[in-house]
Coordinates of C-alpha atoms in Angstrom, one line a residue:
M12 CA -0.2 -0.1 -0.1
S13 CA 1.3 3.6 -0.8
R14 CA 2.0 5.8 1.5
T15 CA -0.6 8.0 0.3
K16 CA -3.4 5.8 0.3
Q17 CA -2.1 4.6 3.7
S18 CA -2.4 7.7 5.0
L19 CA -5.5 8.4 3.9
I20 CA -6.8 5.6 5.8
L21 CA -5.4 6.7 8.6
W22 CA -7.2 10.4 8.5
A23 CA -10.6 8.3 7.6
T24 CA -10.5 5.8 10.1
G25 CA -8.1 6.5 13.2
R26 CA -6.0 3.1 12.6
L27 CA -3.1 2.2 10.4
S28 CA -3.9 -0.2 7.6
G29 CA -1.1 -2.7 7.0
S30 CA 1.8 -4.0 8.9
A31 CA 4.0 -1.2 7.4
P32 CA 4.6 0.7 11.1
L33 CA 4.7 4.7 10.6
S34 CA 6.2 6.4 12.9
L35 CA 5.7 10.0 14.1
P36 CA 7.5 12.8 11.9
A37 CA 9.8 15.2 14.4
Q38 CA 7.8 18.0 13.3
G39 CA 4.0 18.4 13.1
V40 CA 1.2 16.0 12.0
M41 CA 1.4 13.2 10.4
V42 CA -1.1 13.4 8.8
A43 CA -3.8 16.6 7.4
L44 CA -6.4 17.5 5.3
L45 CA -7.3 21.2 4.4
E46 CA -11.0 21.8 3.7
D47 CA -9.6 25.4 2.4
A48 CA -5.7 25.5 1.6
K49 CA -6.0 29.6 2.7
H50 CA -5.0 27.8 6.0
L51 CA -1.8 26.0 5.1
P52 CA 1.1 29.5 5.3
V53 CA -0.5 29.1 9.5
L54 CA -0.3 25.7 9.3
A55 CA 3.4 25.6 8.3
G56 CA 4.4 28.7 10.3
G57 CA 3.3 27.6 13.1
G58 CA 4.9 24.0 12.9
L59 CA 1.9 22.0 12.6
V60 CA 2.9 21.0 8.7
G61 CA 7.0 19.6 9.1
A62 CA 9.0 18.2 6.9
G63 CA 7.2 14.1 7.7
S64 CA 3.8 15.6 7.2
T65 CA 1.6 14.1 4.4
V66 CA -1.3 17.1 4.1
F67 CA -4.0 16.7 1.7
V68 CA -5.4 20.1 -0.1
P69 CA -8.1 20.7 -2.9
E70 CA -6.5 20.4 -6.3
S71 CA -7.8 23.5 -7.3
A72 CA -5.6 25.4 -4.9
V73 CA -2.4 23.6 -5.2
L74 CA -0.8 25.8 -7.7
E75 CA -1.5 28.7 -5.8
A76 CA -0.2 27.0 -2.7
P77 CA 2.8 28.4 -1.0
P78 CA 5.9 26.1 -0.8
V79 CA 5.8 24.2 2.7
P80 CA 7.6 21.2 4.4
G81 CA 6.1 17.7 3.8
A82 CA 4.1 16.0 1.2
L83 CA 1.6 18.2 -0.3
V84 CA -1.4 15.8 -2.1
P85 CA -3.8 17.2 -4.1
Y86 CA -7.6 15.5 -3.8
G87 CA -10.8 16.3 -5.7
G88 CA -14.7 16.4 -4.1
D89 CA -15.8 16.8 -0.6
G90 CA -15.1 13.4 1.1
W91 CA -15.7 15.6 4.7
G92 CA -19.4 15.3 3.6
L93 CA -21.9 13.4 5.3
T94 CA -22.4 11.7 1.2
G95 CA -20.0 12.5 -1.5
E96 CA -16.5 11.6 -3.3
L97 CA -13.1 12.2 -2.6
S98 CA -10.7 11.4 -5.4
L99 CA -6.8 11.5 -6.0
G100 CA -5.7 12.1 -9.3
T101 CA -7.7 10.5 -12.2
T102 CA -7.3 7.2 -11.5
F103 CA -8.5 6.6 -7.1
F104 CA -11.8 7.5 -6.4
V105 CA -13.5 6.6 -2.5
Q106 CA -17.2 6.7 -2.4
V107 CA -18.2 8.2 1.2
Q108 CA -21.8 7.0 2.3
K109 CA -23.8 6.7 4.8
Y110 CA -23.4 3.7 7.9
A111 CA -27.7 3.2 7.9
V112 CA -28.4 3.2 3.9
S113 CA -24.7 1.2 3.1
E114 CA -27.1 -2.2 3.7
Y115 CA -28.8 -0.8 0.3
L116 CA -26.5 0.3 -1.6
S117 CA -23.8 -1.1 -4.1
I118 CA -20.5 -1.1 -3.2
L119 CA -18.6 -0.3 -6.8
G120 CA -15.6 0.5 -5.6
P121 CA -13.0 2.2 -2.7
T122 CA -15.9 3.0 0.1
L123 CA -15.5 4.7 3.1
V124 CA -18.6 4.4 5.3
R125 CA -19.3 7.1 8.1
V126 CA -21.4 6.8 11.3
D127 CA -22.7 10.7 11.8
D128 CA -25.7 10.7 13.6
G129 CA -27.5 8.4 16.1
D130 CA -29.4 6.5 13.8
D131 CA -26.1 6.0 12.1
L132 CA -25.0 4.3 15.4
A133 CA -28.2 2.2 16.8
C134 CA -27.4 0.5 13.1
F135 CA -24.1 0.1 13.5
M136 CA -24.6 -1.4 17.4
A137 CA -27.6 -3.6 15.7
D138 CA -25.4 -5.1 13.5
A139 CA -22.4 -6.2 15.9
D140 CA -25.0 -7.7 18.5
R141 CA -26.2 -10.1 15.6
A142 CA -23.1 -10.8 14.4
R143 CA -22.2 -11.3 18.2
A144 CA -25.3 -13.8 18.1
E145 CA -25.8 -15.4 15.5
G146 CA -22.7 -14.5 13.4
V147 CA -23.6 -13.0 10.6
F148 CA -21.2 -9.7 10.1
P149 CA -23.0 -7.0 7.3
A150 CA -21.1 -7.8 4.1
Y151 CA -20.4 -4.0 3.3
L152 CA -17.9 -4.3 6.4
T153 CA -15.8 -7.0 5.1
N154 CA -15.3 -6.2 2.1
P155 CA -11.6 -5.2 1.7
V156 CA -12.4 -2.2 -0.4
I157 CA -14.9 -0.2 2.5
Q158 CA -13.3 1.2 5.8
L159 CA -15.6 2.0 8.1
G160 CA -14.9 5.4 9.6
D161 CA -13.6 7.0 12.7
Q162 CA -13.4 3.1 13.9
C163 CA -11.2 4.5 16.6
A164 CA -14.5 6.0 18.8
L165 CA -16.7 2.6 17.9
G166 CA -14.2 0.8 19.9
A167 CA -11.5 -0.2 17.9
T168 CA -8.2 0.0 19.6
S169 CA -6.3 2.5 18.4
D170 CA -2.3 3.8 19.2
H171 CA -2.7 5.8 16.6
D172 CA -5.1 8.5 16.7
G173 CA -4.8 11.9 18.3
P174 CA -4.1 15.2 16.8
A175 CA -0.8 14.6 16.5
W176 CA -1.6 11.7 14.1
R177 CA -4.4 12.9 11.9
L178 CA -5.6 16.2 11.9
H179 CA -9.2 17.7 10.5
V180 CA -8.9 21.2 9.7
R181 CA -12.2 23.3 9.0
A182 CA -12.9 25.5 6.1
D183 CA -12.8 27.9 8.8
G184 CA -9.9 27.6 10.6
T185 CA -11.2 25.4 13.3
C186 CA -9.3 21.8 13.4
S187 CA -10.1 18.4 15.2
T188 CA -9.5 15.0 14.8
S189 CA -11.7 14.3 12.0
S190 CA -14.8 15.5 9.8
S191 CA -17.1 15.0 12.1
G192 CA -15.1 15.9 15.5
S193 CA -15.4 18.3 18.4
A194 CA -13.1 21.1 18.2
L195 CA -9.9 20.8 19.1
G196 CA -8.6 24.5 19.0
S197 CA -7.8 26.3 15.1
V198 CA -5.1 26.6 13.0
T199 CA -3.3 29.1 15.3
S200 CA -2.9 26.9 17.9
S201 CA -0.2 24.6 18.4
L202 CA 0.0 20.5 18.5
E203 CA 0.4 21.1 22.3
E204 CA -2.3 23.1 22.8
L205 CA -4.5 20.3 20.4
S206 CA -2.8 17.7 22.3
Y207 CA -3.7 18.8 25.7
E208 CA -7.4 19.2 24.5
W209 CA -7.7 16.0 22.7
R210 CA -6.3 14.4 26.3
R211 CA -8.5 16.0 28.4
R212 CA -11.8 15.1 26.4
N213 CA -10.9 11.5 26.8
E214 CA -10.1 11.7 30.1
A215 CA -13.4 12.8 31.0
S216 CA -14.9 9.9 29.1
R217 CA -15.1 6.3 30.1
Q218 CA -14.6 5.6 27.0
P219 CA -11.7 5.7 24.0
C220 CA -11.6 8.8 21.4
A221 CA -14.4 11.0 22.9
V222 CA -13.3 13.4 19.8
A223 CA -13.7 12.0 16.7
L224 CA -17.7 12.2 16.8
G225 CA -18.0 14.5 19.1
D226 CA -19.8 17.1 16.9
R227 CA -22.9 14.3 15.8
I228 CA -22.4 11.8 18.1
C229 CA -24.4 12.4 21.8
E230 CA -21.6 11.1 23.8
E231 CA -23.6 9.4 26.5
D232 CA -25.3 7.9 24.1
R233 CA -21.6 6.5 22.7
V234 CA -20.4 5.7 26.4
A235 CA -23.3 3.7 27.4
M236 CA -23.8 1.7 23.7
L237 CA -20.1 1.1 24.3
S238 CA -19.8 0.2 27.8
S239 CA -23.0 -2.2 27.4
R240 CA -21.1 -4.1 25.0
P241 CA -17.3 -5.5 26.5
W242 CA -16.8 -7.7 23.4
I243 CA -16.8 -4.5 20.8
G244 CA -13.0 -4.5 20.1
R245 CA -12.7 -8.2 19.2
Y246 CA -15.8 -7.2 16.7
H247 CA -13.2 -4.8 15.0
V248 CA -10.7 -7.4 14.9
A249 CA -13.5 -10.0 13.3
L250 CA -14.2 -7.3 10.8
D251 CA -10.2 -6.7 9.6
G252 CA -10.0 -10.7 9.9
L253 CA -12.9 -11.0 7.4
R254 CA -12.0 -8.2 4.9
Q255 CA -8.1 -9.5 4.8
A256 CA -9.1 -13.0 4.3
C257 CA -11.6 -11.7 1.5
Y258 CA -8.7 -9.9 0.2
H259 CA -6.9 -13.2 -0.2
G260 CA -9.7 -15.0 -1.9
L261 CA -10.9 -16.5 1.6
I262 CA -14.2 -16.4 2.0
N263 CA -17.4 -18.1 3.3
L264 CA -15.8 -18.1 6.7
R265 CA -17.2 -18.0 10.6
V266 CA -15.6 -16.2 13.3
S267 CA -15.2 -18.1 16.9
G268 CA -17.0 -16.5 19.3
F269 CA -19.7 -14.8 17.1
G270 CA -22.3 -17.1 16.9
G271 CA -20.9 -20.6 17.7
S272 CA -16.8 -21.6 17.8
L273 CA -15.0 -24.6 15.8
A274 CA -13.6 -25.7 19.5
E275 CA -16.4 -28.1 21.0
S276 CA -16.5 -26.8 24.4
Y277 CA -16.1 -23.1 23.8
E278 CA -18.0 -20.0 26.2
P279 CA -17.5 -16.8 24.8
R280 CA -15.8 -14.5 27.3
S281 CA -17.6 -11.1 27.7
T282 CA -14.4 -9.0 27.5
E283 CA -11.5 -10.7 25.1
K284 CA -8.2 -9.4 24.5
T285 CA -8.2 -7.5 21.0
D286 CA -4.6 -8.2 20.3
A287 CA -4.8 -12.2 20.3
P288 CA -5.1 -14.2 17.6
L289 CA -8.8 -14.9 15.9
L290 CA -9.8 -18.0 14.7
M291 CA -11.9 -18.4 11.8
W292 CA -13.3 -21.4 9.4
N293 CA -15.4 -23.0 6.5
E294 CA -15.7 -26.7 5.7
E295 CA -12.4 -26.4 4.0
A296 CA -10.3 -25.0 6.5
A297 CA -9.2 -23.1 9.6
I298 CA -7.8 -19.8 9.4
L299 CA -6.0 -18.0 12.2
Y300 CA -5.4 -13.8 12.0
D301 CA -2.9 -12.0 14.3
I302 CA -4.1 -8.3 13.9
R303 CA -0.8 -7.5 15.0
T304 CA 0.8 -8.4 11.7
S305 CA -2.6 -8.5 9.6
R306 CA -0.9 -12.1 8.9
L307 CA -3.4 -15.3 7.8
L308 CA -2.4 -18.8 8.2
R309 CA -4.1 -21.7 7.2
M310 CA -4.5 -25.2 8.9
S311 CA -6.8 -28.3 9.5
I312 CA -9.8 -28.4 10.9
E313 CA -8.7 -30.5 13.2
A314 CA -5.4 -28.1 14.2
G315 CA -7.9 -25.3 13.9
R316 CA -10.5 -26.9 16.8
V317 CA -7.4 -27.6 18.9
V318 CA -6.3 -23.8 18.3
D319 CA -9.4 -22.9 18.8
A320 CA -9.9 -24.5 22.2
V321 CA -6.7 -23.3 23.8
L322 CA -7.5 -19.4 22.7
A323 CA -10.7 -19.5 24.8
R324 CA -8.6 -21.3 27.3
S325 CA -11.2 -24.3 27.6
I326 CA -8.0 -26.4 27.8
Q327 CA -4.3 -25.9 29.0
P328 CA -1.9 -26.3 25.9
A329 CA 0.0 -28.7 28.3
T330 CA -2.5 -31.2 28.5
V331 CA -3.4 -31.7 24.1
E332 CA -2.1 -35.0 22.6
P333 CA 1.3 -34.8 20.9
R334 CA 0.2 -33.9 17.6
A335 CA -1.8 -30.8 18.7
A336 CA 1.0 -29.5 20.2
A337 CA 3.4 -29.6 17.6
V338 CA 0.9 -27.3 16.0
L339 CA 0.9 -24.5 19.1
T340 CA 5.4 -25.0 18.9
E341 CA 5.1 -24.2 15.0
L342 CA 3.0 -21.5 15.5
A343 CA 5.0 -19.8 17.6
R344 CA 8.2 -20.4 16.0
R345 CA 6.5 -18.4 13.1
G346 CA 5.3 -15.8 15.7
M347 CA 2.2 -16.0 16.0
P348 CA 1.8 -17.6 19.8
V349 CA -1.9 -18.8 20.4
L350 CA -1.1 -17.9 23.9
P351 CA 1.7 -15.3 25.8
E352 CA 3.8 -18.2 27.3
L353 CA 4.4 -19.8 23.7
A354 CA 5.8 -16.9 22.7
S355 CA 9.5 -18.4 24.1
A356 CA 8.7 -22.1 23.6

């Protein structure tokens, strides 16, 4: 994935995409999108844009844009609206649509699905509940060309959110982490000031990322819905795994812990580690997904059943028969230990 597309996904979702890591630049934000390029000189002069920044600016203003540090990327369209299109050049287009209508629209290419009001949030939670109870995931979230906007505010784990990672600059000069986010300051604010306000708002909330949807969603409703679903982070992991599997042509997969399991004795816990490997399967094989590296590993159904049971801690690694133990050891050797204590095996 190109650095430009990776930066665009980070701006849209609040999460890094792919296994290639990005590190914060020495000065300025990682990625910024400006609704109006007139703010560019102020951003650069105040240190919000540095040599390592990727800055998306309206294509109509690129020729007039002053020289600034960092990479300027022209874009077309209105990608921050409720619906619309955002384009990079003449070859890459991203459709933007509301979550609540996604079930009824055909996906023809890269699409950003956004939660922009209470109805969207309720639909998202209803889909998550159905996946948890029945194992049925919405097709528009498991397609690899689709990204869910502002995932960090919807229960996904992210170490890459905050104004240092992504910045949205509105036409009036106010700044947030998202086009739907609460204002953290303006283009005249320093990165330290924006970051302080972002931390202050998050510390006042019982759920992560209280900023990204703050301009559109009632915070009390968001917190209540996420708090009543302590497994929601694992739901995002399942979506990640299904998208990655679909990209590699693996379809009709079920996900352990969502409407059933491959292991014979499995009781999904109310809270599960979001960084633990995920077990998926179909009639042909079992697939282990490692969210840390986005790797997929195919194995037999028999081996998958043992791995699933170990992940659920319904059996202990020391009690499995030798052939199954060899599978666990091999997974650890390949850098995919199903339990931390197997990492040094």
